[in-house]
Amino acid sequence: MPITPATATHDASNGTSEAILLELVDENGETIGTAEKLSAHQPPGRLHRAFSVFLFDERGRLLLQQRALGKYHSPGVWSNSCCGHPYPGEAPFAAAARRTYEELGISPTLLAEAGTVRYNHPDPASGLVEQEFNHLFVGMVQSALRPDPEEVASTAFVTPDELTERHGRDTFSAWFMTVLDAARPAVRELTGSSAGW
């Protein structure tokens, strides 16, 4: 993993467990403070900055990831290509690129901003709450995936029809359809009308 100021500050490889801080924001996405990651997700949840990435292959198929079973929040569910939280002061674009590399072992050949969406989604399994101001990104992936098994249980590239079938059969993250619908204009611009998104 490349060492960036954010990863250097928050690296726990020296055996200490440093609390991960999230950036709290107001309804306009302006920073108002910080909170420890788990406490920000305790009900009713505190509004914080997050990001979601949607990556596509050259055929216009969406990369889904199944979250690792060991994750404390929404384990084992399917979701968008990558999602997470910027560290306080870290640009959402930089955080999206960093986490895509950390989780999937790739750097997208293209990564573009796709707007923001604000939502409040409780996770019925864990009782935690996603109260997020989410920065959306779309991009292209053209290299082989090397997922981190501590983050990702499985991956799949899907067409819109395959997504519909899988969404009806498998469990997806509570936020998945909210962020996908918000990103659709940028997704269509990236993939073209023939991809069907």
PDB file of C-alpha atoms in Angstrom:
ATOM      1  CA  MET A   1       0.000   0.000   0.000  1.00  0.00           C
ATOM      2  CA  PRO A   2       1.376   3.412  -0.837  1.00  0.00           C
ATOM      3  CA  ILE A   3       2.093   5.559   2.202  1.00  0.00           C
ATOM      4  CA  THR A   4       0.246   8.861   2.082  1.00  0.00           C
ATOM      5  CA  PRO A   5      -0.024  11.448   4.853  1.00  0.00           C
ATOM      6  CA  ALA A   6      -3.410   9.965   5.719  1.00  0.00           C
ATOM      7  CA  THR A   7      -2.248   6.346   5.862  1.00  0.00           C
ATOM      8  CA  ALA A   8       0.925   7.246   7.707  1.00  0.00           C
ATOM      9  CA  THR A   9      -1.096   9.036  10.375  1.00  0.00           C
ATOM     10  CA  HIS A  10      -3.627   6.247  10.752  1.00  0.00           C
ATOM     11  CA  ASP A  11      -1.407   3.192  10.226  1.00  0.00           C
ATOM     12  CA  ALA A  12      -1.787   0.679  13.030  1.00  0.00           C
ATOM     13  CA  SER A  13       1.009  -1.668  11.893  1.00  0.00           C
ATOM     14  CA  ASN A  14       3.170  -0.715  14.891  1.00  0.00           C
ATOM     15  CA  GLY A  15       0.831  -2.694  17.130  1.00  0.00           C
ATOM     16  CA  THR A  16      -1.120   0.228  18.537  1.00  0.00           C
ATOM     17  CA  SER A  17      -4.763   0.669  17.748  1.00  0.00           C
ATOM     18  CA  GLU A  18      -5.381   4.313  16.965  1.00  0.00           C
ATOM     19  CA  ALA A  19      -8.987   5.490  16.832  1.00  0.00           C
ATOM     20  CA  ILE A  20     -10.162   6.283  13.301  1.00  0.00           C
ATOM     21  CA  LEU A  21     -11.765   9.718  13.105  1.00  0.00           C
ATOM     22  CA  LEU A  22     -14.455  10.765  10.647  1.00  0.00           C
ATOM     23  CA  GLU A  23     -15.255  14.272   9.499  1.00  0.00           C
ATOM     24  CA  LEU A  24     -18.624  15.508  10.805  1.00  0.00           C
ATOM     25  CA  VAL A  25     -20.495  17.842   8.445  1.00  0.00           C
ATOM     26  CA  ASP A  26     -23.620  19.962   8.377  1.00  0.00           C
ATOM     27  CA  GLU A  27     -26.464  19.566   5.868  1.00  0.00           C
ATOM     28  CA  ASN A  28     -24.468  21.585   3.306  1.00  0.00           C
ATOM     29  CA  GLY A  29     -21.426  19.324   3.603  1.00  0.00           C
ATOM     30  CA  GLU A  30     -19.398  21.885   5.563  1.00  0.00           C
ATOM     31  CA  THR A  31     -17.013  20.415   8.145  1.00  0.00           C
ATOM     32  CA  ILE A  32     -18.123  21.016  11.740  1.00  0.00           C
ATOM     33  CA  GLY A  33     -15.861  18.633  13.686  1.00  0.00           C
ATOM     34  CA  THR A  34     -14.754  15.033  14.046  1.00  0.00           C
ATOM     35  CA  ALA A  35     -15.999  11.873  15.740  1.00  0.00           C
ATOM     36  CA  GLU A  36     -14.627   8.390  16.299  1.00  0.00           C
ATOM     37  CA  LYS A  37     -15.822   6.058  13.532  1.00  0.00           C
ATOM     38  CA  LEU A  38     -17.933   3.656  15.596  1.00  0.00           C
ATOM     39  CA  SER A  39     -19.544   6.375  17.702  1.00  0.00           C
ATOM     40  CA  ALA A  40     -20.560   8.275  14.533  1.00  0.00           C
ATOM     41  CA  HIS A  41     -22.506   5.181  13.442  1.00  0.00           C
ATOM     42  CA  GLN A  42     -24.305   4.584  16.752  1.00  0.00           C
ATOM     43  CA  PRO A  43     -28.052   5.402  16.593  1.00  0.00           C
ATOM     44  CA  PRO A  44     -29.305   7.900  15.645  1.00  0.00           C
ATOM     45  CA  GLY A  45     -26.023   8.441  13.759  1.00  0.00           C
ATOM     46  CA  ARG A  46     -24.033  11.651  13.271  1.00  0.00           C
ATOM     47  CA  LEU A  47     -23.872  13.182   9.812  1.00  0.00           C
ATOM     48  CA  HIS A  48     -20.387  12.583   8.411  1.00  0.00           C
ATOM     49  CA  ARG A  49     -18.498  12.710   5.131  1.00  0.00           C
ATOM     50  CA  ALA A  50     -18.276   9.520   3.058  1.00  0.00           C
ATOM     51  CA  PHE A  51     -17.648   8.465  -0.532  1.00  0.00           C
ATOM     52  CA  SER A  52     -18.893   5.796  -2.940  1.00  0.00           C
ATOM     53  CA  VAL A  53     -17.088   4.586  -6.066  1.00  0.00           C
ATOM     54  CA  PHE A  54     -18.670   2.893  -9.102  1.00  0.00           C
ATOM     55  CA  LEU A  55     -16.148   1.265 -11.427  1.00  0.00           C
ATOM     56  CA  PHE A  56     -16.919  -0.169 -14.868  1.00  0.00           C
ATOM     57  CA  ASP A  57     -15.036  -2.379 -17.294  1.00  0.00           C
ATOM     58  CA  GLU A  58     -14.645  -1.717 -21.028  1.00  0.00           C
ATOM     59  CA  ARG A  59     -17.969  -3.535 -21.668  1.00  0.00           C
ATOM     60  CA  GLY A  60     -19.867  -1.152 -19.375  1.00  0.00           C
ATOM     61  CA  ARG A  61     -20.368  -3.701 -16.608  1.00  0.00           C
ATOM     62  CA  LEU A  62     -20.441  -2.494 -12.999  1.00  0.00           C
ATOM     63  CA  LEU A  63     -17.955  -3.910 -10.501  1.00  0.00           C
ATOM     64  CA  LEU A  64     -19.705  -5.066  -7.328  1.00  0.00           C
ATOM     65  CA  GLN A  65     -17.940  -6.116  -4.176  1.00  0.00           C
ATOM     66  CA  GLN A  66     -19.166  -8.379  -1.432  1.00  0.00           C
ATOM     67  CA  ARG A  67     -17.984  -6.973   1.867  1.00  0.00           C
ATOM     68  CA  ALA A  68     -15.776  -9.284   3.940  1.00  0.00           C
ATOM     69  CA  LEU A  69     -17.527 -11.341   6.602  1.00  0.00           C
ATOM     70  CA  GLY A  70     -15.213  -9.934   9.283  1.00  0.00           C
ATOM     71  CA  LYS A  71     -16.290  -6.307   8.837  1.00  0.00           C
ATOM     72  CA  TYR A  72     -18.078  -4.829  11.862  1.00  0.00           C
ATOM     73  CA  HIS A  73     -20.630  -3.004   9.698  1.00  0.00           C
ATOM     74  CA  SER A  74     -22.728  -4.661   6.970  1.00  0.00           C
ATOM     75  CA  PRO A  75     -20.547  -7.792   6.688  1.00  0.00           C
ATOM     76  CA  GLY A  76     -21.127 -10.154   3.785  1.00  0.00           C
ATOM     77  CA  VAL A  77     -23.482  -7.897   1.838  1.00  0.00           C
ATOM     78  CA  TRP A  78     -22.986  -6.844  -1.781  1.00  0.00           C
ATOM     79  CA  SER A  79     -22.385  -3.192  -2.528  1.00  0.00           C
ATOM     80  CA  ASN A  80     -20.792  -0.745  -4.947  1.00  0.00           C
ATOM     81  CA  SER A  81     -17.183  -1.111  -6.098  1.00  0.00           C
ATOM     82  CA  CYS A  82     -15.719   0.720  -3.098  1.00  0.00           C
ATOM     83  CA  CYS A  83     -16.947   2.991  -0.328  1.00  0.00           C
ATOM     84  CA  GLY A  84     -15.578   4.535   2.808  1.00  0.00           C
ATOM     85  CA  HIS A  85     -14.778   7.705   4.703  1.00  0.00           C
ATOM     86  CA  PRO A  86     -12.100  10.342   4.111  1.00  0.00           C
ATOM     87  CA  TYR A  87      -9.859  11.054   7.052  1.00  0.00           C
ATOM     88  CA  PRO A  88     -10.390  14.526   8.524  1.00  0.00           C
ATOM     89  CA  GLY A  89      -8.871  17.018   6.075  1.00  0.00           C
ATOM     90  CA  GLU A  90      -8.445  14.421   3.299  1.00  0.00           C
ATOM     91  CA  ALA A  91     -10.077  15.308  -0.025  1.00  0.00           C
ATOM     92  CA  PRO A  92     -12.871  12.887  -0.951  1.00  0.00           C
ATOM     93  CA  PHE A  93     -11.262  12.241  -4.363  1.00  0.00           C
ATOM     94  CA  ALA A  94      -7.964  11.296  -2.705  1.00  0.00           C
ATOM     95  CA  ALA A  95      -9.770   9.060  -0.219  1.00  0.00           C
ATOM     96  CA  ALA A  96     -11.701   7.315  -3.011  1.00  0.00           C
ATOM     97  CA  ALA A  97      -8.497   6.613  -4.948  1.00  0.00           C
ATOM     98  CA  ARG A  98      -6.701   5.462  -1.775  1.00  0.00           C
ATOM     99  CA  ARG A  99      -9.430   3.068  -0.641  1.00  0.00           C
ATOM    100  CA  THR A 100      -9.930   1.656  -4.148  1.00  0.00           C
ATOM    101  CA  TYR A 101      -6.268   0.678  -4.107  1.00  0.00           C
ATOM    102  CA  GLU A 102      -6.374  -0.618  -0.517  1.00  0.00           C
ATOM    103  CA  GLU A 103      -9.529  -2.705  -1.007  1.00  0.00           C
ATOM    104  CA  LEU A 104      -9.257  -3.854  -4.628  1.00  0.00           C
ATOM    105  CA  GLY A 105      -5.530  -3.564  -5.371  1.00  0.00           C
ATOM    106  CA  ILE A 106      -6.080  -1.372  -8.426  1.00  0.00           C
ATOM    107  CA  SER A 107      -5.837   2.254  -9.469  1.00  0.00           C
ATOM    108  CA  PRO A 108      -8.696   3.222 -11.810  1.00  0.00           C
ATOM    109  CA  THR A 109      -7.662   4.400 -15.281  1.00  0.00           C
ATOM    110  CA  LEU A 110     -10.303   7.088 -14.887  1.00  0.00           C
ATOM    111  CA  LEU A 111     -11.994   8.460 -11.774  1.00  0.00           C
ATOM    112  CA  ALA A 112     -14.428  11.375 -11.968  1.00  0.00           C
ATOM    113  CA  GLU A 113     -16.698  13.189  -9.528  1.00  0.00           C
ATOM    114  CA  ALA A 114     -20.385  12.314  -9.865  1.00  0.00           C
ATOM    115  CA  GLY A 115     -22.100  14.611  -7.351  1.00  0.00           C
ATOM    116  CA  THR A 116     -23.178  14.104  -3.746  1.00  0.00           C
ATOM    117  CA  VAL A 117     -26.118  12.537  -1.945  1.00  0.00           C
ATOM    118  CA  ARG A 118     -27.238  12.752   1.675  1.00  0.00           C
ATOM    119  CA  TYR A 119     -28.999   9.804   3.314  1.00  0.00           C
ATOM    120  CA  ASN A 120     -29.895   8.103   6.579  1.00  0.00           C
ATOM    121  CA  HIS A 121     -29.899   4.285   6.375  1.00  0.00           C
ATOM    122  CA  PRO A 122     -30.060   2.075   9.472  1.00  0.00           C
ATOM    123  CA  ASP A 123     -28.366  -1.331   9.129  1.00  0.00           C
ATOM    124  CA  PRO A 124     -30.873  -3.832  10.527  1.00  0.00           C
ATOM    125  CA  ALA A 125     -28.275  -6.531  11.183  1.00  0.00           C
ATOM    126  CA  SER A 126     -25.814  -4.460  13.242  1.00  0.00           C
ATOM    127  CA  GLY A 127     -28.123  -1.750  14.561  1.00  0.00           C
ATOM    128  CA  LEU A 128     -25.670   0.888  13.281  1.00  0.00           C
ATOM    129  CA  VAL A 129     -26.767   3.898  11.234  1.00  0.00           C
ATOM    130  CA  GLU A 130     -25.316   5.329   8.024  1.00  0.00           C
ATOM    131  CA  GLN A 131     -26.006   9.049   8.383  1.00  0.00           C
ATOM    132  CA  GLU A 132     -23.853  10.291   5.506  1.00  0.00           C
ATOM    133  CA  PHE A 133     -23.047  13.148   3.178  1.00  0.00           C
ATOM    134  CA  ASN A 134     -21.702  10.976   0.378  1.00  0.00           C
ATOM    135  CA  HIS A 135     -19.381  12.083  -2.444  1.00  0.00           C
ATOM    136  CA  LEU A 136     -19.922   9.960  -5.561  1.00  0.00           C
ATOM    137  CA  PHE A 137     -17.293   8.895  -8.102  1.00  0.00           C
ATOM    138  CA  VAL A 138     -17.426   6.903 -11.335  1.00  0.00           C
ATOM    139  CA  GLY A 139     -14.487   5.362 -13.119  1.00  0.00           C
ATOM    140  CA  MET A 140     -12.989   2.698 -15.323  1.00  0.00           C
ATOM    141  CA  VAL A 141     -10.989  -0.361 -14.336  1.00  0.00           C
ATOM    142  CA  GLN A 142      -8.713  -2.035 -16.872  1.00  0.00           C
ATOM    143  CA  SER A 143      -6.319  -4.037 -14.689  1.00  0.00           C
ATOM    144  CA  ALA A 144      -6.680  -7.301 -12.796  1.00  0.00           C
ATOM    145  CA  LEU A 145      -8.234  -7.012  -9.346  1.00  0.00           C
ATOM    146  CA  ARG A 146      -6.192  -7.985  -6.292  1.00  0.00           C
ATOM    147  CA  PRO A 147      -8.772  -7.703  -3.490  1.00  0.00           C
ATOM    148  CA  ASP A 148      -7.704  -7.557   0.156  1.00  0.00           C
ATOM    149  CA  PRO A 149      -9.494 -10.554   1.760  1.00  0.00           C
ATOM    150  CA  GLU A 150      -9.894  -8.623   5.019  1.00  0.00           C
ATOM    151  CA  GLU A 151     -12.003  -6.070   3.121  1.00  0.00           C
ATOM    152  CA  VAL A 152     -13.561  -7.974   0.212  1.00  0.00           C
ATOM    153  CA  ALA A 153     -15.117 -11.461   0.207  1.00  0.00           C
ATOM    154  CA  SER A 154     -15.886 -11.575  -3.517  1.00  0.00           C
ATOM    155  CA  THR A 155     -16.292  -9.409  -6.634  1.00  0.00           C
ATOM    156  CA  ALA A 156     -18.460  -9.542  -9.748  1.00  0.00           C
ATOM    157  CA  PHE A 157     -18.927  -7.496 -12.914  1.00  0.00           C
ATOM    158  CA  VAL A 158     -22.615  -7.161 -13.807  1.00  0.00           C
ATOM    159  CA  THR A 159     -24.826  -5.734 -16.538  1.00  0.00           C
ATOM    160  CA  PRO A 160     -27.974  -3.824 -15.503  1.00  0.00           C
ATOM    161  CA  ASP A 161     -30.100  -6.965 -16.036  1.00  0.00           C
ATOM    162  CA  GLU A 162     -27.689  -9.093 -14.036  1.00  0.00           C
ATOM    163  CA  LEU A 163     -27.747  -6.509 -11.250  1.00  0.00           C
ATOM    164  CA  THR A 164     -31.551  -6.609 -11.136  1.00  0.00           C
ATOM    165  CA  GLU A 165     -31.494 -10.400 -10.889  1.00  0.00           C
ATOM    166  CA  ARG A 166     -28.748 -10.394  -8.233  1.00  0.00           C
ATOM    167  CA  HIS A 167     -30.409  -7.589  -6.240  1.00  0.00           C
ATOM    168  CA  GLY A 168     -33.580  -9.659  -6.042  1.00  0.00           C
ATOM    169  CA  ARG A 169     -31.670 -12.722  -4.831  1.00  0.00           C
ATOM    170  CA  ASP A 170     -28.760 -11.518  -2.668  1.00  0.00           C
ATOM    171  CA  THR A 171     -28.474  -9.123   0.271  1.00  0.00           C
ATOM    172  CA  PHE A 172     -27.147  -5.671  -0.628  1.00  0.00           C
ATOM    173  CA  SER A 173     -26.001  -2.799   1.560  1.00  0.00           C
ATOM    174  CA  ALA A 174     -28.760  -0.496   2.797  1.00  0.00           C
ATOM    175  CA  TRP A 175     -27.229   2.446   0.925  1.00  0.00           C
ATOM    176  CA  PHE A 176     -26.546   0.737  -2.411  1.00  0.00           C
ATOM    177  CA  MET A 177     -29.623   1.764  -4.416  1.00  0.00           C
ATOM    178  CA  THR A 178     -29.555   5.301  -2.994  1.00  0.00           C
ATOM    179  CA  VAL A 179     -25.991   5.937  -4.140  1.00  0.00           C
ATOM    180  CA  LEU A 180     -26.428   4.139  -7.477  1.00  0.00           C
ATOM    181  CA  ASP A 181     -29.547   6.139  -8.339  1.00  0.00           C
ATOM    182  CA  ALA A 182     -27.785   9.391  -7.403  1.00  0.00           C
ATOM    183  CA  ALA A 183     -24.784   8.475  -9.582  1.00  0.00           C
ATOM    184  CA  ARG A 184     -26.809   7.303 -12.619  1.00  0.00           C
ATOM    185  CA  PRO A 185     -26.450  10.511 -14.703  1.00  0.00           C
ATOM    186  CA  ALA A 186     -22.653  10.292 -14.422  1.00  0.00           C
ATOM    187  CA  VAL A 187     -22.747   6.516 -14.971  1.00  0.00           C
ATOM    188  CA  ARG A 188     -24.703   6.979 -18.218  1.00  0.00           C
ATOM    189  CA  GLU A 189     -22.303   9.659 -19.372  1.00  0.00           C
ATOM    190  CA  LEU A 190     -19.351   7.350 -18.676  1.00  0.00           C
ATOM    191  CA  THR A 191     -20.740   4.096 -20.118  1.00  0.00           C
ATOM    192  CA  GLY A 192     -22.934   5.399 -22.965  1.00  0.00           C
ATOM    193  CA  SER A 193     -26.560   4.640 -23.679  1.00  0.00           C
ATOM    194  CA  SER A 194     -25.859   1.157 -25.057  1.00  0.00           C
ATOM    195  CA  ALA A 195     -24.745  -0.108 -21.612  1.00  0.00           C
ATOM    196  CA  GLY A 196     -28.298   0.346 -20.316  1.00  0.00           C
ATOM    197  CA  TRP A 197     -27.620   2.131 -17.042  1.00  0.00           C
TER     198      TRP A 197
END
